[in-house]
Amino acid sequence: MTLILLILGGTQEASQLATKAANLPDIKVKLSLAGRTRQAVATKNARVGGFGGIAGLTQYLQAEKIDLLIDATHPFATQISHNAAIAANKLGLPRLMLVRSQWKPVTGDDWIEVENIAAASAILPSFAQRVFLTIGRQDLTAFAQVENIWFLMRAIENPSSDILLPKGLLLLERGPFDINLEKQLLEKYNIDTLVSKNSGGDATYPKIIAARDNGVKVVMIKPPMLPQGQRVEDVEAALQWLKRF
Ligand SMILES: NC(=O)c1ccc[n+]([C@@H]2O[C@H](COP(=O)([O-])OP(=O)(O)OC[C@H]3O[C@@H](n4cnc5c(N)ncnc54)[C@H](OP(=O)(O)O)[C@@H]3O)[C@@H](O)[C@H]2O)c1
């Protein structure tokens, strides 16, 4: 019997899993993307856009006769993960979370770990002057009122025009990034502090290495709480989970 798998995506791992799971016998894959980027919108065979909260997601799972759910969203995308947990529990659907392991500080790292974006924004004025802000475009506004700091910002796409931006320069780039180019960027803009989400994974880790090598302080935002449930850290482990059904 063919089982229908819904993968909640928006990460490289989700896309890799979708490709690999589609090659498993008796599994039909549906990949869902929020549609925040143009690349997401252009992804072949993906459904794009929100479901309409828990009720909308529950309805979708029923209407599409989904048998299995893998939440492979970004560790900071908490709303969709909570919605998925509630909807899957309600319907008794097996659900797995694919969550990368967090980065851990190593010798030479100069990290200040904070609980959330607001705490990162609040702590900066006590020591920083030129900050590299690599938190994506949706949270930039939290830094707009910070005074006496110049911000180098990096995002995949432009924020919407009604968003208030911090004072500085916005670079539009998509990872993966190269260590040497990250170092050059820190030097070119005379950066003293990097602000990053602790997103884990390899694609954006070079900025952390560059900060370590260049003696740049890192304000590291801890990942939010995820719902309870079974978790794996990589695509291979998620495929093993699938093979059990
Ligand atoms: N947050 C980050 O730092 C970050 C970084 C890289 C990639 N991403 C990716 O970008 C997407 C949006 O992130 P976010 O932080 O805005 O998420 P979020 O706060 O958890 O979700 C907000 C709303 O977006 C919709 N949504 C999110 N992911 C979806 C998916 N895979 N398929 C369909 N609808 C989805 C849902 O709308 P409804 O309630 O209407 O269903 C959800 O309630 C996620 O898929 C995530 O994997 C996020």
Coordinates of C-alpha atoms and ligand atoms in Angstrom, one line a residue:
M1 CA 0.0 0.0 0.0
T2 CA 1.3 3.4 -0.9
L3 CA 1.7 5.8 2.0
I4 CA 1.4 9.6 1.6
L5 CA 4.1 11.6 3.3
L6 CA 3.9 15.3 4.0
I7 CA 7.2 17.1 4.5
L8 CA 7.0 20.6 6.0
G9 CA 10.0 22.3 4.4
G10 CA 11.9 25.5 4.0
T11 CA 15.4 24.0 4.7
Q12 CA 18.0 22.3 2.5
E13 CA 17.4 19.1 4.6
A14 CA 13.7 19.1 3.8
S15 CA 14.4 19.3 0.0
Q16 CA 17.0 16.6 0.2
L17 CA 14.7 14.4 2.2
A18 CA 11.9 15.0 -0.3
T19 CA 14.1 13.8 -3.2
K20 CA 15.4 10.8 -1.4
A21 CA 12.0 9.7 0.1
A22 CA 10.5 9.9 -3.3
N23 CA 12.8 7.0 -4.3
L24 CA 11.5 4.8 -1.5
P25 CA 9.0 2.2 -2.6
D26 CA 5.4 2.7 -1.6
I27 CA 6.0 6.4 -0.4
K28 CA 4.4 9.3 -2.2
V29 CA 5.9 12.6 -1.1
K30 CA 4.3 16.0 -0.8
L31 CA 6.6 18.9 0.1
S32 CA 5.1 22.0 1.6
L33 CA 6.8 25.5 1.7
A34 CA 5.7 28.7 3.3
G35 CA 6.6 30.6 0.1
R36 CA 8.8 33.2 1.7
T37 CA 11.3 33.3 -1.1
R38 CA 11.1 33.3 -4.9
Q39 CA 13.0 30.1 -5.0
A40 CA 10.4 28.4 -2.9
V41 CA 7.6 29.6 -5.1
A42 CA 9.5 28.2 -8.1
T43 CA 10.2 24.8 -6.5
K44 CA 8.7 22.1 -8.7
N45 CA 6.1 19.8 -7.2
A46 CA 5.8 21.7 -3.9
R47 CA 2.6 23.1 -2.5
V48 CA 3.3 26.7 -1.4
G49 CA 1.7 28.9 1.2
G50 CA 0.3 28.7 4.7
F51 CA -2.5 26.2 5.6
G52 CA -4.5 28.6 7.7
G53 CA -3.5 27.7 11.2
I54 CA -4.1 24.4 13.0
A55 CA -7.6 24.1 11.6
G56 CA -6.4 24.6 8.0
L57 CA -3.6 22.2 8.4
T58 CA -5.9 19.5 10.0
Q59 CA -8.2 19.9 7.1
Y60 CA -5.4 19.6 4.6
L61 CA -4.0 16.4 6.2
Q62 CA -7.5 14.9 6.0
A63 CA -8.3 16.1 2.5
E64 CA -5.0 14.9 1.1
K65 CA -5.2 11.6 3.0
I66 CA -1.7 12.2 4.6
D67 CA -0.4 9.1 6.4
L68 CA 2.9 10.4 7.7
L69 CA 4.3 13.8 8.6
I70 CA 7.9 15.0 8.8
D71 CA 8.4 18.5 10.1
A72 CA 11.7 19.5 8.6
T73 CA 11.3 23.2 9.0
H74 CA 14.0 25.6 10.3
P75 CA 14.6 25.3 14.0
F76 CA 13.4 28.9 14.5
A77 CA 10.1 28.3 12.6
T78 CA 8.2 27.5 15.8
Q79 CA 4.6 28.3 14.8
I80 CA 4.3 25.8 12.0
S81 CA 6.0 23.1 14.2
H82 CA 3.5 23.6 17.0
N83 CA 0.6 23.6 14.6
A84 CA 1.9 20.4 13.1
A85 CA 2.2 18.7 16.5
I86 CA -1.3 19.6 17.5
A87 CA -2.9 18.7 14.1
A88 CA -1.0 15.4 13.9
N89 CA -1.8 14.4 17.5
K90 CA -5.4 15.2 16.8
L91 CA -5.5 12.9 13.8
G92 CA -3.2 10.2 15.3
L93 CA -0.7 10.7 12.5
P94 CA 2.9 9.5 13.0
R95 CA 5.1 12.7 13.1
L96 CA 8.8 13.1 13.1
M97 CA 10.9 16.3 13.6
L98 CA 14.1 16.6 11.5
V99 CA 16.1 19.2 13.5
R100 CA 19.8 19.9 13.0
S101 CA 21.9 19.8 16.0
Q102 CA 22.9 23.2 17.4
W103 CA 26.3 24.7 17.1
K104 CA 28.4 24.5 20.2
P105 CA 31.1 27.0 21.1
V106 CA 34.7 25.7 20.7
T107 CA 38.0 27.0 21.9
G108 CA 38.6 30.5 20.4
D109 CA 34.9 31.4 20.1
D110 CA 33.8 34.5 22.0
W111 CA 30.0 34.0 22.3
I112 CA 27.3 35.7 24.3
E113 CA 24.3 33.4 24.2
V114 CA 20.9 35.1 24.5
E115 CA 17.3 33.8 24.7
N116 CA 15.8 35.6 21.7
I117 CA 16.0 38.4 19.2
A118 CA 14.8 41.1 21.7
A119 CA 17.6 40.1 24.1
A120 CA 20.2 40.3 21.3
S121 CA 19.0 43.8 20.3
A122 CA 19.1 44.9 24.0
I123 CA 22.6 43.7 24.7
L124 CA 24.4 45.2 21.7
P125 CA 24.8 48.8 22.8
S126 CA 26.9 47.8 25.8
F127 CA 29.8 46.7 23.7
A128 CA 29.2 46.8 19.9
Q129 CA 29.7 49.5 17.3
R130 CA 29.8 47.7 13.9
V131 CA 27.5 44.7 13.8
F132 CA 27.0 42.0 11.2
L133 CA 23.3 41.0 11.5
T134 CA 22.6 37.5 9.9
I135 CA 19.2 36.7 11.2
G136 CA 17.2 36.8 8.0
R137 CA 14.9 39.6 6.9
Q138 CA 11.9 39.0 9.1
D139 CA 13.4 40.1 12.4
L140 CA 15.5 43.1 11.3
T141 CA 13.0 45.6 12.7
A142 CA 13.9 44.5 16.2
F143 CA 17.2 46.3 15.7
A144 CA 15.8 49.5 14.0
Q145 CA 15.7 51.5 17.2
V146 CA 19.2 50.6 18.3
E147 CA 21.3 53.8 18.4
N148 CA 25.0 54.4 17.7
I149 CA 25.5 51.1 15.9
W150 CA 26.1 50.6 12.2
F151 CA 24.6 47.3 10.8
L152 CA 25.7 45.2 8.0
M153 CA 22.7 43.0 7.2
R154 CA 22.4 39.9 5.1
A155 CA 19.2 38.3 3.8
I156 CA 18.1 36.2 0.9
E157 CA 15.6 38.7 -0.4
N158 CA 14.6 42.3 0.3
P159 CA 12.3 42.9 3.2
S160 CA 8.9 44.3 2.4
S161 CA 9.0 48.1 1.9
D162 CA 7.0 48.8 5.1
I163 CA 9.6 47.2 7.4
L164 CA 11.7 49.6 9.4
L165 CA 15.4 48.7 8.9
P166 CA 18.4 49.5 11.2
K167 CA 20.9 52.0 10.0
G168 CA 23.5 50.4 7.7
L169 CA 23.9 48.3 4.6
L170 CA 21.8 45.3 3.4
L171 CA 23.4 42.5 1.3
L172 CA 21.2 40.1 -0.6
E173 CA 22.8 36.7 -0.7
R174 CA 21.9 33.1 -0.2
G175 CA 24.3 30.5 1.5
P176 CA 26.2 28.3 1.5
F177 CA 29.0 30.8 2.3
D178 CA 32.8 30.5 2.0
I179 CA 35.0 31.0 5.1
N180 CA 37.5 33.2 3.4
L181 CA 34.8 35.4 1.9
E182 CA 33.2 35.7 5.3
K183 CA 36.5 36.8 6.8
Q184 CA 36.9 39.4 4.0
L185 CA 33.5 40.7 4.7
L186 CA 34.2 41.1 8.5
E187 CA 37.4 42.9 7.6
K188 CA 36.0 45.1 4.8
Y189 CA 33.3 46.5 7.1
N190 CA 35.4 46.5 10.2
I191 CA 32.9 44.3 12.1
D192 CA 33.3 43.9 15.8
T193 CA 30.2 41.8 16.5
L194 CA 28.2 39.1 14.7
V195 CA 24.6 38.4 15.6
S196 CA 23.4 34.9 14.6
K197 CA 20.6 32.5 15.3
N198 CA 22.0 29.2 16.5
S199 CA 20.6 27.5 13.4
G200 CA 23.0 24.6 13.3
G201 CA 24.1 22.9 10.0
D202 CA 27.0 23.5 7.6
A203 CA 25.6 26.1 5.2
T204 CA 26.0 29.1 7.4
Y205 CA 28.7 27.9 9.8
P206 CA 31.6 29.6 8.0
K207 CA 30.6 33.0 9.5
I208 CA 31.1 31.5 12.9
I209 CA 34.5 30.2 12.0
A210 CA 35.4 33.6 10.4
A211 CA 34.3 35.4 13.6
R212 CA 36.5 33.0 15.7
D213 CA 39.5 33.5 13.4
N214 CA 39.1 37.3 13.3
G215 CA 38.4 37.8 17.0
V216 CA 34.9 39.0 16.4
K217 CA 32.4 38.6 19.3
V218 CA 29.2 36.6 18.5
V219 CA 25.8 37.2 20.0
M220 CA 24.3 33.8 19.5
I221 CA 20.5 33.5 19.7
K222 CA 19.3 30.2 21.3
P223 CA 16.7 28.2 19.4
P224 CA 13.2 28.4 20.7
M225 CA 11.4 25.5 22.4
L226 CA 10.1 22.9 19.9
P227 CA 7.1 20.7 20.6
Q228 CA 7.5 17.3 22.2
G229 CA 7.9 14.4 19.9
Q230 CA 10.4 12.1 18.2
R231 CA 13.4 13.9 16.7
V232 CA 16.3 13.0 14.4
E233 CA 19.2 15.3 13.3
D234 CA 19.8 14.3 9.7
V235 CA 18.2 13.2 6.5
E236 CA 19.5 9.6 6.7
A237 CA 17.9 9.1 10.1
A238 CA 14.6 10.5 8.8
L239 CA 14.8 8.0 5.9
Q240 CA 15.4 5.2 8.4
W241 CA 12.3 6.3 10.3
L242 CA 10.2 6.2 7.1
K243 CA 11.4 2.7 6.3
R244 CA 9.7 1.4 9.4
F245 CA 6.2 2.0 7.9
Ligands
LIG1 N1 12.6 31.4 11.0 C1 13.7 31.3 10.4 O1 14.8 31.8 10.9 C2 13.9 30.5 9.1 C3 15.1 30.4 8.5 C4 15.2 29.7 7.3 C5 14.1 29.1 6.7 N2 12.9 29.2 7.3 C6 11.7 28.6 6.7 O2 10.8 29.6 6.3 C7 9.5 29.2 6.5 C8 8.8 30.3 7.3 O3 9.5 30.5 8.6 P1 8.8 31.2 9.8 O4 9.8 31.4 10.8 O5 8.0 32.4 9.2 O6 7.8 30.1 10.3 P2 6.7 30.1 11.4 O7 6.7 31.4 12.1 O8 6.8 28.8 12.1 O9 5.3 30.0 10.5 C9 4.5 31.1 10.3 C10 3.4 30.6 9.4 O10 3.9 30.3 8.1 C11 3.3 29.2 7.5 N3 4.3 28.2 7.3 C12 5.5 28.1 7.8 N4 6.2 27.0 7.3 C13 5.4 26.5 6.4 C14 5.5 25.3 5.5 N5 6.7 24.6 5.5 N6 4.5 25.0 4.7 C15 3.3 25.8 4.8 N7 3.2 26.9 5.6 C16 4.2 27.2 6.4 C17 2.2 28.7 8.5 O11 1.0 29.5 8.1 P3 -0.4 28.9 8.5 O12 -0.6 29.1 9.9 O13 -1.3 29.7 7.6 O14 -0.4 27.4 8.1 C18 2.8 29.3 9.8 O15 1.8 29.4 10.8 C19 9.5 27.9 7.2 O16 9.1 26.9 6.4 C20 11.0 27.7 7.6 O17 11.4 26.3 7.5 C21 12.8 29.9 8.5

